[in-house]
mmCIF file of C-alpha atoms and ligand atoms in Angstrom:
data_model
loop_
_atom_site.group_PDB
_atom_site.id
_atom_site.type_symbol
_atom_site.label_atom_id
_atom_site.label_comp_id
_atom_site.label_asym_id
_atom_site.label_seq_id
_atom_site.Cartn_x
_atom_site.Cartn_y
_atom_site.Cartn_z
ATOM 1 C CA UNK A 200 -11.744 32.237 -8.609
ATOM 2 C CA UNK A 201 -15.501 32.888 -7.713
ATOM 3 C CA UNK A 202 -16.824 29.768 -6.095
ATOM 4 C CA UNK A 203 -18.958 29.072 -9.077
ATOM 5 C CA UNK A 204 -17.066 29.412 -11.872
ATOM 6 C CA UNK A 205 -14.390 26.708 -13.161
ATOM 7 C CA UNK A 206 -12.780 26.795 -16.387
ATOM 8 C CA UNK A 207 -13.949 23.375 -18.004
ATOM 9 C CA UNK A 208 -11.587 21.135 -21.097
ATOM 10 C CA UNK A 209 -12.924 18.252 -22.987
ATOM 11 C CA UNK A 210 -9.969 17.673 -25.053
ATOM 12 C CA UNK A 211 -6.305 16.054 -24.406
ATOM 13 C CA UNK A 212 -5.264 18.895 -26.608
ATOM 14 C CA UNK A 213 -6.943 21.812 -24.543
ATOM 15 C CA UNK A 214 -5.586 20.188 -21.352
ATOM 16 C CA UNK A 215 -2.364 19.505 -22.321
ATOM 17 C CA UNK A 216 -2.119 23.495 -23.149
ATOM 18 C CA UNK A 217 -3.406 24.454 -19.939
ATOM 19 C CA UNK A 218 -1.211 22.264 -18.000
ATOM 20 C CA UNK A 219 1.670 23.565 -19.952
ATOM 21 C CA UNK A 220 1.412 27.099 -19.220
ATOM 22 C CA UNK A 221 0.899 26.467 -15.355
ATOM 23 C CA UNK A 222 4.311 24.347 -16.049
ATOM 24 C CA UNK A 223 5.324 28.031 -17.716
ATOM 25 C CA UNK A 224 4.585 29.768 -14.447
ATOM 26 C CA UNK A 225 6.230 27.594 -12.494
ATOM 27 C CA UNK A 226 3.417 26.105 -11.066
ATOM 28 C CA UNK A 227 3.057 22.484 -10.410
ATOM 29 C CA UNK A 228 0.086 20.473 -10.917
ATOM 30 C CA UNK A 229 -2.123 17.657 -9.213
ATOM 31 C CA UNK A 230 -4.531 15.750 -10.414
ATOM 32 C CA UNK A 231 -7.956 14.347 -8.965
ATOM 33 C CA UNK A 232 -9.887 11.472 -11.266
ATOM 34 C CA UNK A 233 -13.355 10.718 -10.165
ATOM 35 C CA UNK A 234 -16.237 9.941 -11.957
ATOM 36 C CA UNK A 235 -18.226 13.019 -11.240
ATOM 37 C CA UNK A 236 -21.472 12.659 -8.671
ATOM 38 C CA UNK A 237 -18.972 14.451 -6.404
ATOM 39 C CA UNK A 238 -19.507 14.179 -2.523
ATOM 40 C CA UNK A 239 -17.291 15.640 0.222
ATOM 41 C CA UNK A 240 -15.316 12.425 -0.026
ATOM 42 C CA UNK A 241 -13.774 13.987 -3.585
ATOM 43 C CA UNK A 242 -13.757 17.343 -2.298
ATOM 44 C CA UNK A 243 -11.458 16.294 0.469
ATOM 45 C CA UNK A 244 -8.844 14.691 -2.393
ATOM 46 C CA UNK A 245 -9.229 17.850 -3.882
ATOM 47 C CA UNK A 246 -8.399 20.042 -1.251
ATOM 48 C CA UNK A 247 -5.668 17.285 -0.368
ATOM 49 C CA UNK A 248 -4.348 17.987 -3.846
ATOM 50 C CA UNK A 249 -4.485 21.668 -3.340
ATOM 51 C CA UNK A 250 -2.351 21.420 -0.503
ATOM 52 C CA UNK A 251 0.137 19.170 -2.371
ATOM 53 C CA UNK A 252 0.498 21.207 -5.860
ATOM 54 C CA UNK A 253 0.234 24.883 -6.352
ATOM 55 C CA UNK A 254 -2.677 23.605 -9.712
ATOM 56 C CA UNK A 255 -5.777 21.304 -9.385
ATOM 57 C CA UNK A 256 -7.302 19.656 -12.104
ATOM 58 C CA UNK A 257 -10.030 17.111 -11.443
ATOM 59 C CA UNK A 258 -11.133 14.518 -14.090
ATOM 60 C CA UNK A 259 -15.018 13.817 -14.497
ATOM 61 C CA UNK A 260 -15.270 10.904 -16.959
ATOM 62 C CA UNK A 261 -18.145 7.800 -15.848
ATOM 63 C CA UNK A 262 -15.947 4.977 -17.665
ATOM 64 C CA UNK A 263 -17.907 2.940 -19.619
ATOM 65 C CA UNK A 264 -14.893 -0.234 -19.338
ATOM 66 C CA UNK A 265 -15.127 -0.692 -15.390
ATOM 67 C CA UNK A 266 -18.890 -1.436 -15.560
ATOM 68 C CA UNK A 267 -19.697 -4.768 -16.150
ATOM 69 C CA UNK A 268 -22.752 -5.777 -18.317
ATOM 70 C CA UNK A 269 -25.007 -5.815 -15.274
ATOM 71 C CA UNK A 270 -23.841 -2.908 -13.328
ATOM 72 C CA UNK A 271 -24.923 0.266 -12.838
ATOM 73 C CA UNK A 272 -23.158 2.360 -16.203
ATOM 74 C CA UNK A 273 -26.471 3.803 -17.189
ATOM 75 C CA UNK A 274 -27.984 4.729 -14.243
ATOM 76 C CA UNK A 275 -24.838 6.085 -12.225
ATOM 77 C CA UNK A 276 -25.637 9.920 -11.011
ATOM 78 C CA UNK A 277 -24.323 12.211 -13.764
ATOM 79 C CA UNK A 278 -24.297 16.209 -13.056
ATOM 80 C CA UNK A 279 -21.616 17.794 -14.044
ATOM 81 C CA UNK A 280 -23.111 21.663 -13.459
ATOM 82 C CA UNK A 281 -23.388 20.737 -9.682
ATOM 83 C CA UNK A 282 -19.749 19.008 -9.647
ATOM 84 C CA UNK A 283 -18.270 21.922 -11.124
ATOM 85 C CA UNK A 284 -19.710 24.595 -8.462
ATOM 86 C CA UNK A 285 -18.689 21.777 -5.851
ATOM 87 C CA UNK A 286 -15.195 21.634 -7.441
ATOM 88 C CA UNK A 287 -14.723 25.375 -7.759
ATOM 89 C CA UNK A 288 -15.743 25.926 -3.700
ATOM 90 C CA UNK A 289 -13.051 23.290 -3.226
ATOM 91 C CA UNK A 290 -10.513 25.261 -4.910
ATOM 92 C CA UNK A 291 -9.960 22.809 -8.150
ATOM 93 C CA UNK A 292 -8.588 24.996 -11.056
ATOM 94 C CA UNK A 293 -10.034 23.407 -13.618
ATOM 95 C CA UNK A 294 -12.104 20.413 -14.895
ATOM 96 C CA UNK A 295 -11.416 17.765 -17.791
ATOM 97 C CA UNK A 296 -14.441 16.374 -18.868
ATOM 98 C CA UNK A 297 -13.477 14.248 -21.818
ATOM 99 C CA UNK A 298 -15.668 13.318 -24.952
ATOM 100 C CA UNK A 299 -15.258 9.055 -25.125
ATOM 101 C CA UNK A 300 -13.519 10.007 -28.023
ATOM 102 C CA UNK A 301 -10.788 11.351 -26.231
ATOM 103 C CA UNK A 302 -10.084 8.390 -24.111
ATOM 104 C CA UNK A 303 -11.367 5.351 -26.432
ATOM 105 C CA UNK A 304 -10.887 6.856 -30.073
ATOM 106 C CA UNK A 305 -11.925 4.382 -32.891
ATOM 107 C CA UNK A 306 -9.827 1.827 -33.631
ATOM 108 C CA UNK A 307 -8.439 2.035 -29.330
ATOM 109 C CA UNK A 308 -7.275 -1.519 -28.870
ATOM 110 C CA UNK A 309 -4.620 -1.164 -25.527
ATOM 111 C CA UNK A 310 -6.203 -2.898 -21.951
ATOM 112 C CA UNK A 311 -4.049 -2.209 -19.216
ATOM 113 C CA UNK A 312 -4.119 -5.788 -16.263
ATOM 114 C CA UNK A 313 -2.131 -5.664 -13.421
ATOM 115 C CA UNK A 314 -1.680 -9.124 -11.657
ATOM 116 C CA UNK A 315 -1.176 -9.710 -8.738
ATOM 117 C CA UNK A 316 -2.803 -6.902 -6.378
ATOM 118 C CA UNK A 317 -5.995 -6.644 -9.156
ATOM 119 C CA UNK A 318 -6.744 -10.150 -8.826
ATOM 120 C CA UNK A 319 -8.551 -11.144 -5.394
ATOM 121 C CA UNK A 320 -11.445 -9.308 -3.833
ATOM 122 C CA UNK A 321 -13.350 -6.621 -6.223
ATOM 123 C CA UNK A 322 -11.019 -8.034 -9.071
ATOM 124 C CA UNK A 323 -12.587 -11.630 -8.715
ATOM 125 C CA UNK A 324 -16.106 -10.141 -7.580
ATOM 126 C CA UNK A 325 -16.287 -7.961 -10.688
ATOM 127 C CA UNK A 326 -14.498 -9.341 -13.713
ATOM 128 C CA UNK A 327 -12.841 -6.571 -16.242
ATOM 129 C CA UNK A 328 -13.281 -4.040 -13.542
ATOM 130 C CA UNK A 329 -9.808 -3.327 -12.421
ATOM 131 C CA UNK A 330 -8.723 -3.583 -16.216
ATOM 132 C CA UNK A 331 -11.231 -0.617 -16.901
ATOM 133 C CA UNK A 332 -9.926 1.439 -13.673
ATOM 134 C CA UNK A 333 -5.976 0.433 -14.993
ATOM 135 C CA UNK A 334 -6.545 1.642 -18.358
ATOM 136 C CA UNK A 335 -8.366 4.928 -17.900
ATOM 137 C CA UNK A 336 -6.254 5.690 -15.188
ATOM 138 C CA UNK A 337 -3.056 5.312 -17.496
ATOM 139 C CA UNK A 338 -4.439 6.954 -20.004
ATOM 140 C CA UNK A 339 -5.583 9.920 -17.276
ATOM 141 C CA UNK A 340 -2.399 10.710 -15.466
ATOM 142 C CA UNK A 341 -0.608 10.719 -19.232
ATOM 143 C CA UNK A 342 -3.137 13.102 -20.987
ATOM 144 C CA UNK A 343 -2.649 15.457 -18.223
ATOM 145 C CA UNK A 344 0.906 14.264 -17.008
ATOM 146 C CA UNK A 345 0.515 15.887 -13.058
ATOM 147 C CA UNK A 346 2.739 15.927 -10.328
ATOM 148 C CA UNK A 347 0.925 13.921 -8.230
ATOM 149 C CA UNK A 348 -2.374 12.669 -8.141
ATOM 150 C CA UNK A 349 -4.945 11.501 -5.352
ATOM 151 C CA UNK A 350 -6.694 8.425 -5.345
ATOM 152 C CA UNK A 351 -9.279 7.823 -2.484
ATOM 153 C CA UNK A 352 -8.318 4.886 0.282
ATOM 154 C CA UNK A 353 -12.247 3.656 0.584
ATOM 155 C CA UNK A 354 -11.063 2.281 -3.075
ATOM 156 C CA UNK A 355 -8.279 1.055 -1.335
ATOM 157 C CA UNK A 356 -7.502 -1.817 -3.834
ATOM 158 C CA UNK A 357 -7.990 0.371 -6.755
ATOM 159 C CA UNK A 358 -5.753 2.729 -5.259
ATOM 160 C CA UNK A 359 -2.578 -0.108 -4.615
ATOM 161 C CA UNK A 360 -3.090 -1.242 -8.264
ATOM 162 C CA UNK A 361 -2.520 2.358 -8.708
ATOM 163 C CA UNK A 362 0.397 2.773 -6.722
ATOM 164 C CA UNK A 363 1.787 -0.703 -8.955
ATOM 165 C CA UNK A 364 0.404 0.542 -12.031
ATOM 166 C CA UNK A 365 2.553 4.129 -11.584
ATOM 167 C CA UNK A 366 5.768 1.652 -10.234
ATOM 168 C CA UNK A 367 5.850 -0.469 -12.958
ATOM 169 C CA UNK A 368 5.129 1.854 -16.371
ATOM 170 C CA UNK A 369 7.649 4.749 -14.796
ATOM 171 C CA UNK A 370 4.876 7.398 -14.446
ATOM 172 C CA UNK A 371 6.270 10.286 -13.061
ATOM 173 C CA UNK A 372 3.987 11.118 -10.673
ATOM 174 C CA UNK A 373 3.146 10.563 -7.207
ATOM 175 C CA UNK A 374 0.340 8.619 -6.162
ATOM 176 C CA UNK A 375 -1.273 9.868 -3.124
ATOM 177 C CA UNK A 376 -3.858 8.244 -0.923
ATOM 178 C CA UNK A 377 -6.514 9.928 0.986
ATOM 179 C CA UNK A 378 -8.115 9.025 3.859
ATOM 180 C CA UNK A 379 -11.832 7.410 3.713
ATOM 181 C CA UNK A 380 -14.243 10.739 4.144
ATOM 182 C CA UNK A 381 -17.501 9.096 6.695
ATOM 183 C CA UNK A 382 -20.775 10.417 7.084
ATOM 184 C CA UNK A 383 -21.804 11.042 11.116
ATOM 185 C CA UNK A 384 -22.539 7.193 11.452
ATOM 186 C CA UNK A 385 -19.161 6.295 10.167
ATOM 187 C CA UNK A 386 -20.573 5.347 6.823
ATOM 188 C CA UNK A 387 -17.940 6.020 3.744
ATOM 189 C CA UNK A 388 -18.944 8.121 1.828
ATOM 190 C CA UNK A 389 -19.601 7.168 -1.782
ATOM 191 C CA UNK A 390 -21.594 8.377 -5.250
ATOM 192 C CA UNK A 391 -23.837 4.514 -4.547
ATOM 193 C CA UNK A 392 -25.096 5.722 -1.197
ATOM 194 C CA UNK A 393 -27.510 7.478 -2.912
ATOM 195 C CA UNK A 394 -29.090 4.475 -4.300
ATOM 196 C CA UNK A 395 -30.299 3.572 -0.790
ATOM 197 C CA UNK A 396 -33.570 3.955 0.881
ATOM 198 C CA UNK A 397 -33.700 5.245 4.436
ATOM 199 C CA UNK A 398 -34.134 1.301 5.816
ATOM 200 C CA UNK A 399 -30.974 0.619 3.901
ATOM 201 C CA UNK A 400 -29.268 3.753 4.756
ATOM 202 C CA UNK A 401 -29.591 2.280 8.461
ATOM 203 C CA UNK A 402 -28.238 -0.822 7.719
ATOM 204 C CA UNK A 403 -25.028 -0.131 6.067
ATOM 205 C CA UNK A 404 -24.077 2.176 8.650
ATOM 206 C CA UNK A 405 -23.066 -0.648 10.191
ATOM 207 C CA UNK A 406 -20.148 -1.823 7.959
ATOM 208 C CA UNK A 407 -17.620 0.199 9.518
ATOM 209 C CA UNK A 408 -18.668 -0.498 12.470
ATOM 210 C CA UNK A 409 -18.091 -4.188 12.007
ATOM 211 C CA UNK A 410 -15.125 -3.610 10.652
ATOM 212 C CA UNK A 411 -13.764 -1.622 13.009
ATOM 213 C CA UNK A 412 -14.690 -4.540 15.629
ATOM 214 C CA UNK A 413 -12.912 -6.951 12.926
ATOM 215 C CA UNK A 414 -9.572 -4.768 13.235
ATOM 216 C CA UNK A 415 -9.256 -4.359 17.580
ATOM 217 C CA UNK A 416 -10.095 -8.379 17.590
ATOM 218 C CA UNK A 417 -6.664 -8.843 14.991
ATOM 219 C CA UNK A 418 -5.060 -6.061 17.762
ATOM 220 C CA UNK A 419 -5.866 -8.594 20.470
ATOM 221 C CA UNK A 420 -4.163 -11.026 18.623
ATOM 222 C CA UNK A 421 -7.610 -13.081 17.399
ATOM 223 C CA UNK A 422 -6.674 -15.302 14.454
ATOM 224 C CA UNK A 423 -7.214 -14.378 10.847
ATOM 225 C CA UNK A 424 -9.789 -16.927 10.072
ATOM 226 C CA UNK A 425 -11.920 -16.056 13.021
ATOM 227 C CA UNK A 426 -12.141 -12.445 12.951
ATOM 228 C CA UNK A 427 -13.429 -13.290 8.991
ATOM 229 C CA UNK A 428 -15.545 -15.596 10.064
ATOM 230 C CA UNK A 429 -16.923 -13.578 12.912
ATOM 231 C CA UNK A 430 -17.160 -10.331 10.438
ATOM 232 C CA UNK A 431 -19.005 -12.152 7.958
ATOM 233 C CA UNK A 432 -21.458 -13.265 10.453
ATOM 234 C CA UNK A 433 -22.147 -10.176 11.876
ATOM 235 C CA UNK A 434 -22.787 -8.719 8.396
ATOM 236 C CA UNK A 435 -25.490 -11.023 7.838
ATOM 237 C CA UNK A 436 -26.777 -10.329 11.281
ATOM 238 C CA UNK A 437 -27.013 -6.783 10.371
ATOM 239 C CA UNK A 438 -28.587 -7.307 7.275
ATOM 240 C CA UNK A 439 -26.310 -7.316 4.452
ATOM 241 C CA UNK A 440 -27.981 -9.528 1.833
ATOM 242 C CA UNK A 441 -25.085 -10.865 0.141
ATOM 243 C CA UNK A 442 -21.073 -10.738 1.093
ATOM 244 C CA UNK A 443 -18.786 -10.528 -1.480
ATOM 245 C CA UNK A 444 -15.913 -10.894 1.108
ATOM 246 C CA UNK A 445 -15.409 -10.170 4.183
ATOM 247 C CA UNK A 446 -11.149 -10.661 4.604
ATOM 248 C CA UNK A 447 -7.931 -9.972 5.740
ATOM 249 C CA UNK A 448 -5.632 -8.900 3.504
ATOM 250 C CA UNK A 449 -1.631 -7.550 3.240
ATOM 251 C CA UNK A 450 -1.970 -4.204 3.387
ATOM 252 C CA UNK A 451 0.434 -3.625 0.369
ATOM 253 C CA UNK A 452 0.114 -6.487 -1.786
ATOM 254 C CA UNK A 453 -3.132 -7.475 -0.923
ATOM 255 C CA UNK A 454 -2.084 -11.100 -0.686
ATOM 256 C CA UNK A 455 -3.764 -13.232 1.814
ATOM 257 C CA UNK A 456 -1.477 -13.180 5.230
ATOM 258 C CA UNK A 457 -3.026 -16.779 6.120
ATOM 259 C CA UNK A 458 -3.955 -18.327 9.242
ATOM 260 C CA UNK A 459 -3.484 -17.584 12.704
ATOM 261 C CA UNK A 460 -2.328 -14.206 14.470
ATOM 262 C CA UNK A 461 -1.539 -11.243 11.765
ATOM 263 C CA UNK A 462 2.015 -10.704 11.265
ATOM 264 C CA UNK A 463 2.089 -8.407 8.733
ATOM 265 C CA UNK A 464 0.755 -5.292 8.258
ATOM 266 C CA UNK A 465 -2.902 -5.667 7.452
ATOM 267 C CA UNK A 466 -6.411 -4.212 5.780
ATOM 268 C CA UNK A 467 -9.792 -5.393 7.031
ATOM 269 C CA UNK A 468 -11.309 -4.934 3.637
ATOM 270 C CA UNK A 469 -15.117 -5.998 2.925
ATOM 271 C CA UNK A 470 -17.700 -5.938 0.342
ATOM 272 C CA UNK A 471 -21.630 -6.318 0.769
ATOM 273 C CA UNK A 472 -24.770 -5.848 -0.934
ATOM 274 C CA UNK A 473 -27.837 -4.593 0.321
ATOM 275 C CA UNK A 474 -30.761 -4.631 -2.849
ATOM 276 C CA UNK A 475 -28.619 -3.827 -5.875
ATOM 277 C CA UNK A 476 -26.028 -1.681 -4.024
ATOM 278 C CA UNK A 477 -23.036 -2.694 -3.109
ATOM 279 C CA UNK A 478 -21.189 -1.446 -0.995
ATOM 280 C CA UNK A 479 -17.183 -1.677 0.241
ATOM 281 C CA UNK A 480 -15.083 -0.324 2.589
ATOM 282 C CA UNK A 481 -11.943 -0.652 4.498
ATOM 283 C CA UNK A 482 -10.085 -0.025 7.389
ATOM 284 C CA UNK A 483 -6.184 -0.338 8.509
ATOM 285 C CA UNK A 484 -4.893 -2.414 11.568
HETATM 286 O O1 PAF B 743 -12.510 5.876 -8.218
HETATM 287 C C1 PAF B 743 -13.065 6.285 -9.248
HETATM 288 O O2 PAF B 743 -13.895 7.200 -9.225
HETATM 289 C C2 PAF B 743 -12.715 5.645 -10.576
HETATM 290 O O3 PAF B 743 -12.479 4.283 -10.451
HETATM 291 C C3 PAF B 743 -11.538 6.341 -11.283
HETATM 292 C C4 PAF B 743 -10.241 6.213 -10.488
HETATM 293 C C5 PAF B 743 -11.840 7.802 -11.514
HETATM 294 C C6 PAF B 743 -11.292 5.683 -12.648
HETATM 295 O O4 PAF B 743 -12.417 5.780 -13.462
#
């Protein structure tokens, strides 16, 4: 396929048909769900993907239901001409850009929670949101019914609620995390970087860094409580201008491991503003 041409689908119908006759060939099929504004972060799930299932088909759908009422739904970065060229140079097959209709037809009524793993962190920080992410994600991976599918690990809560969500409904298809793409300073890459100005940029450069400090302290057996405590601080030292958390988490569950030494196997995860943006990111221990 020339690098800037991919075949684009805005229907379940059209999909379904074009996932079918790969399924014809023989060929089996991955999926990559993002919400377009595409950044070598995505293009590394989708080259993951590529390497995982002989067909790639990437979602682009901005989801109106994980946007809460003061977020940033109407401004987020929409360009779909430049994701598809970006796509297409990352060797996606072909792109599903559905109509709302196609994913909240009149009359849709079904929300999709997950307890447990949705609830702490981003899921107390931003109310509704991991319902939104549950229920378009559900209603993704069955419209197009892949193999597997790849979920990024800087959204590394979204992508255990994920993991449950596929677990408990019986999807059949593997979910499939991908490591956090950085720029040069470490930060993750994301779509909201772009809301930054150069001061900022500077500034949240340093998240990873902090956590990355939080996560050899827990290896040198600092307590739980300090190394949040410590994180936090630092943060604001930085200049972060608000902390959504700063924590220690089960890597799996997401469940809070407690006090003292970590015994289990853990996530430094944080979340921080600077102006409107906020950003998160993660890192393993
Ligand atoms: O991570 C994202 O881009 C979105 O939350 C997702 C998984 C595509 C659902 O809208």
């Amino acid at each position: 396929m020339s690098a800037d041409f991919l075949p684009v689908v805005r229907t379940v119908a059209e999909l379904r048909a074009q996932v079918r006759a790969w399924r014809g060939a023989g060929d089996t099929v991955a999926m990559t769900p993002t919400m377009g504004a595409l950044h070598e972060g995505h293009l590394s799930l989708v080259r993951l993907a590529k390497a995982r299932a002989r067909r790639v088909v990437a979602s682009i759908f901005v989801n109106p239901t994980q946007f809460g009422p003061n977020e940033d739904f109407d401004r987020y970065p929409r360009n779909e001409a430049g994701d598809a060229e970006l796509l297409a140079s990352a060797g996606c097959d072909l792109l599903y850009a559905p109509d709302v209709s196609q994913i909240y037809p009149a009359g849709f009524s079904t929300k999709v929670t997950i307890s447990g793993v949705s609830e702490p962190l981003d899921g107390a920080a931003r109310p509704g949101h991991f319902d939104g992410v549950a229920t378009v994600v559900a209603k993704l991976l069955n419209q197009a019914q892949p193999d597997v599918a790849v979920f990024g690990e800087k959204d590394y809560q979204q992508l255990q609620l994920i993991r449950r969500l596929a677990l408990d409904l019986d999807l059949p298809v593997e979910i499939i995390g991908a490591p956090t793409a950085r720029a040069e300073d470490g930060l993750a890459l994301s779509s909201r970087n772009a809301y930054l100005t150069p001061e900022q940029r500077i500034i949240a450069g340093r998240l990873n860094v902090v956590l990355a400090d939080a996560v050899s302290r827990l290896k040198a057996g600092d307590s739980v409580e300090k190394v949040e405590a410590t994180g936090r601080a630092a943060l604001e030292r930085q200049g972060f201008e608000r902390i959504d958390y700063f924590e220690v988490r089960h890597a799996l569950d997401l469940s809070h491991p407690g006090p003292g030494v970590l015994s289990v196997p853990g996530r430094v995860l944080a979340a921080a503003f600077l102006g409107k943006t906020r950003l998160i990111d993660n890192m393993a221990v």
